[in-house]
Tab-separated table of C-alpha atoms in Angstrom:
chain	number	residue	atom	x	y	z
A	1	UNK	CA	-28.118	5.426	-7.079
A	2	UNK	CA	-27.117	4.451	-3.575
A	3	UNK	CA	-24.056	2.880	-2.019
A	4	UNK	CA	-21.239	1.786	-4.304
A	5	UNK	CA	-18.727	-0.863	-3.257
A	6	UNK	CA	-15.800	0.788	-1.476
A	7	UNK	CA	-12.345	-0.692	-1.121
A	8	UNK	CA	-12.069	1.054	2.233
A	9	UNK	CA	-13.741	0.658	5.608
A	10	UNK	CA	-13.158	2.595	8.789
A	11	UNK	CA	-12.392	0.413	11.808
A	12	UNK	CA	-12.338	3.382	14.153
A	13	UNK	CA	-10.036	3.924	17.100
A	14	UNK	CA	-7.820	6.653	18.422
A	15	UNK	CA	-4.045	7.010	18.712
A	16	UNK	CA	-1.978	9.386	20.823
A	17	UNK	CA	1.717	10.051	21.216
A	18	UNK	CA	3.628	12.383	23.541
A	19	UNK	CA	7.349	13.147	23.406
A	20	UNK	CA	9.354	13.756	26.569
A	21	UNK	CA	12.922	14.783	27.339
A	22	UNK	CA	14.189	11.182	27.424
A	23	UNK	CA	11.062	9.095	26.801
A	24	UNK	CA	8.148	8.775	24.426
A	25	UNK	CA	4.638	7.532	25.127
A	26	UNK	CA	2.577	6.012	22.303
A	27	UNK	CA	-0.958	4.849	23.011
A	28	UNK	CA	-3.953	3.488	21.127
A	29	UNK	CA	-7.282	2.007	22.164
A	30	UNK	CA	-7.933	-1.651	21.400
A	31	UNK	CA	-11.417	-1.509	19.939
A	32	UNK	CA	-11.945	-2.519	16.307
A	33	UNK	CA	-15.358	-1.664	14.881
A	34	UNK	CA	-17.230	-1.489	11.580
A	35	UNK	CA	-20.294	0.685	11.124
A	36	UNK	CA	-22.127	0.559	14.451
A	37	UNK	CA	-20.842	-2.901	15.402
A	38	UNK	CA	-17.794	-4.003	17.335
A	39	UNK	CA	-15.547	-6.571	15.624
A	40	UNK	CA	-13.275	-7.153	18.600
A	41	UNK	CA	-12.340	-5.506	21.879
A	42	UNK	CA	-8.714	-6.637	21.873
A	43	UNK	CA	-6.949	-5.510	18.728
A	44	UNK	CA	-3.520	-3.886	18.919
A	45	UNK	CA	-3.073	-0.821	16.740
A	46	UNK	CA	0.559	-0.354	17.711
A	47	UNK	CA	3.560	-1.905	16.027
A	48	UNK	CA	7.199	-1.864	17.051
A	49	UNK	CA	9.107	-1.032	13.890
A	50	UNK	CA	12.600	-0.661	15.394
A	51	UNK	CA	14.308	-0.780	18.777
A	52	UNK	CA	13.299	2.791	19.597
A	53	UNK	CA	10.431	3.378	17.248
A	54	UNK	CA	6.722	2.518	17.580
A	55	UNK	CA	3.934	3.202	15.102
A	56	UNK	CA	0.298	3.637	16.104
A	57	UNK	CA	-2.318	3.841	13.357
A	58	UNK	CA	-6.075	4.169	13.228
A	59	UNK	CA	-8.310	3.898	10.184
A	60	UNK	CA	-8.691	0.854	7.953
A	61	UNK	CA	-6.859	-1.902	9.824
A	62	UNK	CA	-6.248	-4.064	6.746
A	63	UNK	CA	-4.316	-1.167	5.203
A	64	UNK	CA	-2.631	-0.537	8.555
A	65	UNK	CA	-1.468	-4.156	8.750
A	66	UNK	CA	-0.159	-4.043	5.170
A	67	UNK	CA	1.666	-0.799	5.961
A	68	UNK	CA	3.235	-2.292	9.111
A	69	UNK	CA	4.445	-5.375	7.187
A	70	UNK	CA	5.825	-3.172	4.439
A	71	UNK	CA	7.788	-1.013	6.868
A	72	UNK	CA	9.089	-4.016	8.842
A	73	UNK	CA	10.402	-5.596	5.633
A	74	UNK	CA	12.054	-2.322	4.581
A	75	UNK	CA	13.613	-2.088	8.022
A	76	UNK	CA	15.133	-5.569	7.589
A	77	UNK	CA	16.739	-4.463	4.314
A	78	UNK	CA	18.123	-1.399	6.054
A	79	UNK	CA	19.598	-3.498	8.857
A	80	UNK	CA	21.291	-5.851	6.384
A	81	UNK	CA	22.796	-2.936	4.472
A	82	UNK	CA	23.837	-0.675	7.344
A	83	UNK	CA	24.355	-3.143	10.185
A	84	UNK	CA	22.270	-1.091	12.596
A	85	UNK	CA	18.681	-0.244	13.514
A	86	UNK	CA	16.865	2.655	11.870
A	87	UNK	CA	16.594	5.819	13.925
A	88	UNK	CA	13.134	7.270	14.557
A	89	UNK	CA	13.602	10.310	12.254
A	90	UNK	CA	14.821	7.978	9.484
A	91	UNK	CA	11.778	5.758	9.968
A	92	UNK	CA	9.669	8.920	9.900
A	93	UNK	CA	10.936	9.801	6.447
A	94	UNK	CA	10.536	6.204	5.252
A	95	UNK	CA	6.917	6.147	6.400
A	96	UNK	CA	6.210	9.393	4.592
A	97	UNK	CA	7.727	8.062	1.373
A	98	UNK	CA	5.874	4.759	1.693
A	99	UNK	CA	2.563	6.568	2.119
A	100	UNK	CA	3.139	8.931	-0.797
A	101	UNK	CA	4.118	6.009	-3.014
A	102	UNK	CA	0.433	5.105	-2.935
A	103	UNK	CA	-0.722	8.682	-3.490
A	104	UNK	CA	-3.380	7.600	-6.024
A	105	UNK	CA	-4.760	4.651	-4.020
A	106	UNK	CA	-3.807	5.606	-0.475
A	107	UNK	CA	-3.358	3.540	2.650
A	108	UNK	CA	-6.409	4.498	4.708
A	109	UNK	CA	-4.228	4.831	7.770
A	110	UNK	CA	-3.882	7.779	10.122
A	111	UNK	CA	-0.499	7.431	11.714
A	112	UNK	CA	1.385	8.632	14.690
A	113	UNK	CA	5.030	7.585	14.973
A	114	UNK	CA	6.803	7.842	18.321
A	115	UNK	CA	10.260	7.002	19.591
A	116	UNK	CA	13.682	8.313	20.583
A	117	UNK	CA	15.865	10.243	18.174
A	118	UNK	CA	19.634	9.815	17.814
A	119	UNK	CA	20.260	11.986	20.868
A	120	UNK	CA	17.906	9.976	23.063
A	121	UNK	CA	15.217	12.672	23.165
A	122	UNK	CA	11.605	11.773	22.572
A	123	UNK	CA	10.192	12.475	19.135
A	124	UNK	CA	6.715	12.235	17.689
A	125	UNK	CA	5.782	12.459	14.020
A	126	UNK	CA	2.216	12.927	12.862
A	127	UNK	CA	0.952	12.009	9.395
A	128	UNK	CA	-1.998	12.316	7.093
A	129	UNK	CA	-3.100	9.464	4.802
A	130	UNK	CA	-0.750	10.407	1.957
A	131	UNK	CA	2.453	11.037	3.848
A	132	UNK	CA	2.502	14.705	4.759
A	133	UNK	CA	4.310	14.758	8.109
A	134	UNK	CA	5.781	16.972	10.764
A	135	UNK	CA	7.788	16.474	13.931
A	136	UNK	CA	5.815	17.615	16.951
A	137	UNK	CA	5.849	17.325	20.715
A	138	UNK	CA	2.543	15.448	20.864
A	139	UNK	CA	-0.214	14.392	18.525
A	140	UNK	CA	-3.382	12.372	18.143
A	141	UNK	CA	-5.133	10.766	15.151
A	142	UNK	CA	-8.340	8.823	14.664
A	143	UNK	CA	-11.994	9.062	15.611
A	144	UNK	CA	-11.378	10.564	19.049
A	145	UNK	CA	-8.657	12.978	17.933
A	146	UNK	CA	-10.909	16.034	17.834
A	147	UNK	CA	-11.861	15.350	21.459
A	148	UNK	CA	-8.296	14.722	22.662
A	149	UNK	CA	-6.221	17.274	20.715
A	150	UNK	CA	-7.596	20.393	22.460
A	151	UNK	CA	-6.913	18.816	25.864
A	152	UNK	CA	-3.306	18.051	24.905
A	153	UNK	CA	-2.925	21.578	23.501
A	154	UNK	CA	-4.096	22.942	26.825
A	155	UNK	CA	-1.896	20.662	28.973
A	156	UNK	CA	1.258	20.471	26.904
A	157	UNK	CA	1.383	23.888	25.215
A	158	UNK	CA	3.784	23.090	22.402
A	159	UNK	CA	5.629	26.144	20.996
A	160	UNK	CA	4.680	27.064	17.458
A	161	UNK	CA	6.926	25.543	14.807
A	162	UNK	CA	7.023	28.988	13.178
A	163	UNK	CA	8.905	30.589	16.072
A	164	UNK	CA	12.479	31.753	15.651
A	165	UNK	CA	14.798	30.669	17.202
A	166	UNK	CA	13.276	27.182	16.972
A	167	UNK	CA	12.062	26.035	20.364
A	168	UNK	CA	12.143	22.423	21.487
A	169	UNK	CA	8.823	20.659	21.140
A	170	UNK	CA	9.499	18.364	24.097
A	171	UNK	CA	7.168	18.471	27.040
A	172	UNK	CA	8.673	19.146	30.492
A	173	UNK	CA	6.384	16.506	32.039
A	174	UNK	CA	7.922	13.427	33.651
A	175	UNK	CA	7.289	9.966	32.232
A	176	UNK	CA	4.696	8.987	34.833
A	177	UNK	CA	2.891	12.338	34.473
A	178	UNK	CA	2.697	11.846	30.728
A	179	UNK	CA	1.315	8.318	31.149
A	180	UNK	CA	-1.305	9.622	33.575
A	181	UNK	CA	-2.278	12.322	31.098
A	182	UNK	CA	-2.692	9.702	28.393
A	183	UNK	CA	-4.951	7.627	30.650
A	184	UNK	CA	-7.060	10.705	31.404
A	185	UNK	CA	-7.510	11.784	27.784
A	186	UNK	CA	-8.509	8.285	26.721
A	187	UNK	CA	-11.031	8.062	29.534
A	188	UNK	CA	-12.510	11.375	28.364
A	189	UNK	CA	-12.587	10.418	24.689
A	190	UNK	CA	-14.252	7.082	25.546
A	191	UNK	CA	-17.158	8.949	27.154
A	192	UNK	CA	-18.276	10.688	23.980
A	193	UNK	CA	-16.728	8.800	21.055
A	194	UNK	CA	-18.496	5.525	20.323
A	195	UNK	CA	-15.549	4.112	18.416
A	196	UNK	CA	-13.121	4.497	21.300
A	197	UNK	CA	-13.120	2.289	24.381
A	198	UNK	CA	-12.562	-1.253	25.798
A	199	UNK	CA	-8.844	-0.912	26.637
A	200	UNK	CA	-5.987	1.428	25.976
A	201	UNK	CA	-2.560	0.000	25.155
A	202	UNK	CA	0.182	2.357	26.330
A	203	UNK	CA	3.696	1.813	24.985
A	204	UNK	CA	6.508	3.642	26.761
A	205	UNK	CA	9.897	3.968	25.053
A	206	UNK	CA	12.911	5.124	27.016
A	207	UNK	CA	16.646	4.479	27.107
A	208	UNK	CA	16.102	1.233	29.045
A	209	UNK	CA	13.815	-0.215	26.394
A	210	UNK	CA	10.130	-0.567	25.610
A	211	UNK	CA	7.347	-1.506	28.033
A	212	UNK	CA	3.595	-1.841	27.690
A	213	UNK	CA	0.667	-1.066	30.001
A	214	UNK	CA	-3.000	-1.920	29.504
A	215	UNK	CA	-5.742	0.111	31.142
A	216	UNK	CA	-9.428	-0.804	31.011
A	217	UNK	CA	-11.854	1.705	29.525
A	218	UNK	CA	-15.632	1.854	29.374
A	219	UNK	CA	-16.935	-0.940	27.185
A	220	UNK	CA	-20.166	0.691	25.986
B	1	UNK	CA	35.160	-24.815	-8.648
B	2	UNK	CA	38.835	-23.844	-8.673
B	3	UNK	CA	38.016	-20.501	-7.127
B	4	UNK	CA	36.358	-22.281	-4.223
B	5	UNK	CA	39.398	-24.525	-3.682
B	6	UNK	CA	41.666	-21.504	-3.510
B	7	UNK	CA	39.565	-19.475	-1.119
B	8	UNK	CA	40.359	-19.698	2.573
B	9	UNK	CA	38.718	-22.486	4.525
B	10	UNK	CA	35.155	-22.630	5.772
B	11	UNK	CA	33.664	-25.516	7.732
B	12	UNK	CA	30.235	-26.425	9.019
B	13	UNK	CA	29.018	-28.953	11.584
B	14	UNK	CA	25.514	-29.919	12.617
B	15	UNK	CA	23.767	-31.630	15.508
B	16	UNK	CA	20.014	-32.170	15.883
B	17	UNK	CA	19.641	-28.859	17.691
B	18	UNK	CA	22.445	-26.580	16.454
B	19	UNK	CA	24.545	-25.780	13.403
B	20	UNK	CA	27.971	-24.147	13.624
B	21	UNK	CA	29.919	-22.385	10.872
B	22	UNK	CA	33.571	-21.465	11.193
B	23	UNK	CA	35.852	-19.690	8.735
B	24	UNK	CA	39.518	-18.811	8.529
B	25	UNK	CA	40.124	-15.088	8.041
B	26	UNK	CA	42.875	-14.753	5.503
B	27	UNK	CA	44.131	-11.234	4.938
B	28	UNK	CA	45.723	-10.237	1.623
B	29	UNK	CA	48.403	-8.335	3.523
B	30	UNK	CA	49.202	-7.526	7.127
B	31	UNK	CA	47.949	-3.994	6.613
B	32	UNK	CA	44.455	-4.841	5.393
B	33	UNK	CA	41.397	-6.012	7.289
B	34	UNK	CA	40.051	-9.473	6.598
B	35	UNK	CA	37.176	-10.194	4.234
B	36	UNK	CA	33.752	-10.971	5.562
B	37	UNK	CA	33.000	-14.652	4.975
B	38	UNK	CA	30.026	-15.259	7.251
B	39	UNK	CA	26.701	-13.600	6.464
B	40	UNK	CA	23.471	-13.583	8.396
B	41	UNK	CA	20.656	-14.213	5.952
B	42	UNK	CA	17.746	-14.267	8.385
B	43	UNK	CA	17.219	-15.021	12.056
B	44	UNK	CA	17.226	-18.720	11.261
B	45	UNK	CA	19.709	-18.959	8.368
B	46	UNK	CA	23.356	-18.012	7.918
B	47	UNK	CA	26.025	-18.768	5.296
B	48	UNK	CA	29.772	-19.133	5.174
B	49	UNK	CA	31.456	-18.699	1.793
B	50	UNK	CA	34.704	-19.727	0.160
B	51	UNK	CA	35.919	-18.348	-3.142
B	52	UNK	CA	35.146	-15.016	-4.810
B	53	UNK	CA	33.757	-13.054	-1.881
B	54	UNK	CA	32.142	-10.500	-4.192
B	55	UNK	CA	30.007	-13.254	-5.724
B	56	UNK	CA	29.249	-14.436	-2.199
B	57	UNK	CA	28.049	-10.993	-1.198
B	58	UNK	CA	25.728	-10.782	-4.187
B	59	UNK	CA	24.275	-14.230	-3.505
B	60	UNK	CA	23.808	-13.321	0.171
B	61	UNK	CA	21.832	-10.287	-0.873
B	62	UNK	CA	19.687	-12.496	-3.100
B	63	UNK	CA	19.065	-14.929	-0.247
B	64	UNK	CA	18.153	-12.143	2.169
B	65	UNK	CA	15.683	-10.848	-0.375
B	66	UNK	CA	14.081	-14.263	-0.792
B	67	UNK	CA	13.752	-14.684	2.983
B	68	UNK	CA	12.200	-11.263	3.482
B	69	UNK	CA	9.726	-11.758	0.624
B	70	UNK	CA	8.708	-15.181	1.926
B	71	UNK	CA	8.236	-13.865	5.492
B	72	UNK	CA	6.158	-11.004	4.140
B	73	UNK	CA	3.747	-13.233	2.214
B	74	UNK	CA	3.567	-16.273	4.520
B	75	UNK	CA	4.448	-14.688	7.885
B	76	UNK	CA	6.675	-17.717	8.446
B	77	UNK	CA	10.429	-18.191	8.065
B	78	UNK	CA	11.574	-19.632	4.744
B	79	UNK	CA	12.464	-23.335	5.120
B	80	UNK	CA	16.185	-23.847	4.486
B	81	UNK	CA	15.669	-26.575	1.913
B	82	UNK	CA	13.636	-24.273	-0.332
B	83	UNK	CA	16.156	-21.451	-0.157
B	84	UNK	CA	18.933	-23.820	-1.114
B	85	UNK	CA	17.033	-25.059	-4.183
B	86	UNK	CA	16.434	-21.508	-5.397
B	87	UNK	CA	20.092	-20.724	-4.911
B	88	UNK	CA	21.103	-23.856	-6.817
B	89	UNK	CA	18.754	-23.030	-9.712
B	90	UNK	CA	20.205	-19.532	-9.871
B	91	UNK	CA	23.718	-20.965	-10.048
B	92	UNK	CA	22.702	-23.470	-12.732
B	93	UNK	CA	21.439	-20.755	-15.073
B	94	UNK	CA	24.939	-19.309	-15.200
B	95	UNK	CA	26.346	-22.617	-16.375
B	96	UNK	CA	24.032	-22.911	-19.370
B	97	UNK	CA	24.083	-19.392	-20.817
B	98	UNK	CA	27.102	-18.611	-22.963
B	99	UNK	CA	27.216	-14.925	-22.004
B	100	UNK	CA	27.308	-15.593	-18.282
B	101	UNK	CA	30.016	-16.962	-16.017
B	102	UNK	CA	29.384	-19.236	-13.051
B	103	UNK	CA	29.374	-17.770	-9.535
B	104	UNK	CA	32.869	-18.450	-8.236
B	105	UNK	CA	31.842	-19.184	-4.689
B	106	UNK	CA	30.894	-22.238	-2.630
B	107	UNK	CA	28.350	-21.656	0.109
B	108	UNK	CA	27.824	-23.532	3.329
B	109	UNK	CA	24.219	-22.768	4.230
B	110	UNK	CA	23.263	-23.427	7.838
B	111	UNK	CA	19.745	-23.052	9.143
B	112	UNK	CA	16.936	-24.136	11.432
B	113	UNK	CA	13.408	-24.895	10.377
B	114	UNK	CA	10.446	-27.012	11.462
B	115	UNK	CA	12.242	-30.178	10.400
B	116	UNK	CA	15.304	-29.402	12.512
B	117	UNK	CA	18.876	-28.314	11.892
B	118	UNK	CA	20.347	-28.305	8.378
B	119	UNK	CA	23.730	-27.836	6.753
B	120	UNK	CA	23.905	-27.638	2.956
B	121	UNK	CA	26.758	-27.077	0.540
B	122	UNK	CA	25.968	-25.175	-2.682
B	123	UNK	CA	28.467	-25.513	-5.550
B	124	UNK	CA	29.028	-23.093	-8.422
B	125	UNK	CA	27.771	-25.916	-10.674
B	126	UNK	CA	24.283	-25.669	-9.222
B	127	UNK	CA	24.577	-28.900	-7.251
B	128	UNK	CA	23.764	-28.993	-3.584
B	129	UNK	CA	24.009	-31.608	-0.875
B	130	UNK	CA	23.038	-31.850	2.754
B	131	UNK	CA	25.806	-32.682	5.196
B	132	UNK	CA	26.360	-33.575	8.828
B	133	UNK	CA	29.724	-31.850	8.614
B	134	UNK	CA	31.742	-30.432	5.727
B	135	UNK	CA	34.731	-28.262	4.909
B	136	UNK	CA	35.511	-26.217	1.798
B	137	UNK	CA	38.358	-23.997	0.641
B	138	UNK	CA	42.101	-24.349	0.796
B	139	UNK	CA	43.519	-27.088	3.035
B	140	UNK	CA	39.979	-28.230	3.726
B	141	UNK	CA	40.997	-31.872	3.224
B	142	UNK	CA	42.744	-31.816	6.603
B	143	UNK	CA	39.562	-30.603	8.249
B	144	UNK	CA	37.469	-33.136	6.320
B	145	UNK	CA	39.666	-35.970	7.534
B	146	UNK	CA	39.251	-34.754	11.093
B	147	UNK	CA	35.476	-34.459	10.665
B	148	UNK	CA	35.188	-37.882	9.053
B	149	UNK	CA	36.577	-39.392	12.203
B	150	UNK	CA	34.176	-37.621	14.501
B	151	UNK	CA	30.948	-36.804	12.666
B	152	UNK	CA	28.985	-39.865	13.769
B	153	UNK	CA	28.666	-38.532	17.291
B	154	UNK	CA	27.650	-34.985	16.329
B	155	UNK	CA	23.880	-35.514	16.484
B	156	UNK	CA	23.794	-35.333	20.260
B	157	UNK	CA	26.285	-32.498	20.678
B	158	UNK	CA	25.296	-29.250	22.321
B	159	UNK	CA	26.089	-25.897	20.735
B	160	UNK	CA	29.229	-25.444	22.849
B	161	UNK	CA	30.595	-28.863	21.960
B	162	UNK	CA	30.007	-28.211	18.268
B	163	UNK	CA	31.906	-24.923	18.480
B	164	UNK	CA	34.816	-26.675	20.187
B	165	UNK	CA	34.953	-29.275	17.462
B	166	UNK	CA	34.725	-26.579	14.806
B	167	UNK	CA	37.731	-24.845	16.330
B	168	UNK	CA	39.675	-28.116	16.278
B	169	UNK	CA	38.804	-28.570	12.616
B	170	UNK	CA	39.917	-25.015	11.844
B	171	UNK	CA	43.170	-25.782	13.632
B	172	UNK	CA	43.711	-28.696	11.229
B	173	UNK	CA	43.447	-26.389	8.210
B	174	UNK	CA	45.908	-23.943	9.674
B	175	UNK	CA	48.523	-26.722	9.784
B	176	UNK	CA	51.026	-25.306	12.181
B	177	UNK	CA	49.969	-21.650	12.355
B	178	UNK	CA	48.773	-20.480	15.737
B	179	UNK	CA	45.022	-20.494	16.256
B	180	UNK	CA	43.730	-17.262	17.782
B	181	UNK	CA	40.275	-15.711	17.752
B	182	UNK	CA	41.535	-13.059	15.333
B	183	UNK	CA	42.250	-15.663	12.691
B	184	UNK	CA	38.809	-17.255	12.677
B	185	UNK	CA	35.134	-16.363	12.728
B	186	UNK	CA	32.582	-18.674	14.342
B	187	UNK	CA	28.812	-18.428	14.005
B	188	UNK	CA	26.027	-20.565	15.417
B	189	UNK	CA	22.299	-21.060	14.935
B	190	UNK	CA	20.087	-23.391	16.924
B	191	UNK	CA	16.818	-24.146	18.679
B	192	UNK	CA	15.811	-20.946	20.434
B	193	UNK	CA	19.047	-19.292	19.287
B	194	UNK	CA	18.888	-16.954	16.283
B	195	UNK	CA	21.852	-16.906	13.920
B	196	UNK	CA	24.694	-14.842	15.301
B	197	UNK	CA	28.457	-14.573	15.161
B	198	UNK	CA	30.028	-15.738	18.415
B	199	UNK	CA	31.872	-13.063	20.348
B	200	UNK	CA	35.663	-12.949	19.768
B	201	UNK	CA	36.391	-12.999	23.505
B	202	UNK	CA	34.389	-16.169	24.025
B	203	UNK	CA	36.198	-17.843	21.129
B	204	UNK	CA	39.570	-16.887	22.574
B	205	UNK	CA	38.563	-18.357	25.936
B	206	UNK	CA	37.573	-21.614	24.272
B	207	UNK	CA	40.820	-21.705	22.305
B	208	UNK	CA	42.825	-21.160	25.483
B	209	UNK	CA	40.944	-23.972	27.227
B	210	UNK	CA	41.595	-26.157	24.194
B	211	UNK	CA	45.346	-25.552	24.126
B	212	UNK	CA	45.701	-26.864	27.646
B	213	UNK	CA	44.020	-30.249	27.238
B	214	UNK	CA	43.462	-30.580	23.480
B	215	UNK	CA	47.021	-30.779	22.212
B	216	UNK	CA	47.982	-33.782	24.287
B	217	UNK	CA	44.827	-35.690	23.329
B	218	UNK	CA	45.019	-34.703	19.626
B	219	UNK	CA	48.543	-36.160	19.446
B	220	UNK	CA	47.182	-39.320	21.074
B	221	UNK	CA	44.456	-39.670	18.459
B	222	UNK	CA	46.747	-39.296	15.484
B	223	UNK	CA	48.944	-42.061	16.931
B	224	UNK	CA	45.920	-44.458	16.976
B	225	UNK	CA	44.588	-46.526	14.117
B	226	UNK	CA	41.764	-44.803	12.311
B	227	UNK	CA	39.043	-46.280	14.460
B	228	UNK	CA	36.171	-43.956	15.231
B	229	UNK	CA	36.460	-42.941	18.847
B	230	UNK	CA	33.383	-41.661	20.637
B	231	UNK	CA	33.132	-38.085	21.760
B	232	UNK	CA	33.765	-39.109	25.361
B	233	UNK	CA	37.484	-39.659	24.733
B	234	UNK	CA	38.006	-35.981	23.897
B	235	UNK	CA	37.653	-33.349	26.543
B	236	UNK	CA	34.242	-31.758	26.174
């Protein structure tokens, strides 16, 4: 009776992504924890998989790291074969397949993939641990997701994917407005979620390229 | 081995900081496009092939695989020397099994690692050697003679100077035909410079600069006895 050894651990953290007309914002906090302790305050949960494609994952960081390495290697193969970078929707499908491949011993990773699609519009894909995914206008995963998602729903009001004719999921907000919104939601989540805090790493992808911002959060 | 000798020329040159590969693009007819003879294997390794290009493509795929797997496990680029050994062992297997045939392609493997710049030649036999400069394929002897005269000074050359010399060597193999950037492919890898194929425009500019000064000096050199002249005598 009692606690059995588990191959998994939850290192906490929260990830957010918002798609815009010609940009995409992907953000994650930088705190890595285990149980009630903090392992480090400066761990990056984001990974650039392709020129216009960034993955943010919370959950078990060892699995996350393995997943990132896996996808980067697969991307190299793709580049050798096709002589070009993978598009974000293609990477989205690849991530789904990679996750489902381990359906019976899953990657304990809750992913949010953000980038620009082939037309240069922002796209965000949200996943569960075994690869079920959907393209959305914004999403959040991780320990603070239940605190952040309702705020994004309220501010970004994405049309239902069930509507016909299909409406664009892109938010009308400008890039700087979206970044400000991300800073606000992280500040709010940090207040009540013990696993979120220290710093938030914000990655902004647009036609010019990729840039990063770091904002301090409450460290308690 | 015969297949390699009949393929169109490929040459490689190395200094302490850079390695340059150059190939002659032979087309089977005026209507067709030329075959790809230079392959990027990883950021730090590239190959030029001579012989059966299909075999070259397959071996390139194998090498890319090895590099990716090594990077995945060790999070470090695969040292060139190790890749070359694996390639050689793979080639050797085909020489000892009766139901297989040897790979009909010679590879010039150029790469950078912690120990510096490297240029290797892999034969279909499974043998491999490291070189300062080498040429393979048809009419490569002309290029080899040219390189033999000049290789001793290569260590200190910059990337640009190596490319210029490579173009001269390619010119030797063409033996009379006009050298233009369409006829050749040049690739370079070096310290702080990942492997890449040099832009056609840049090559054409270098060729044009060469034509002006190079021809006069090249005639001079051939008139001389075969004493090794330093790099300073040639325009740089």
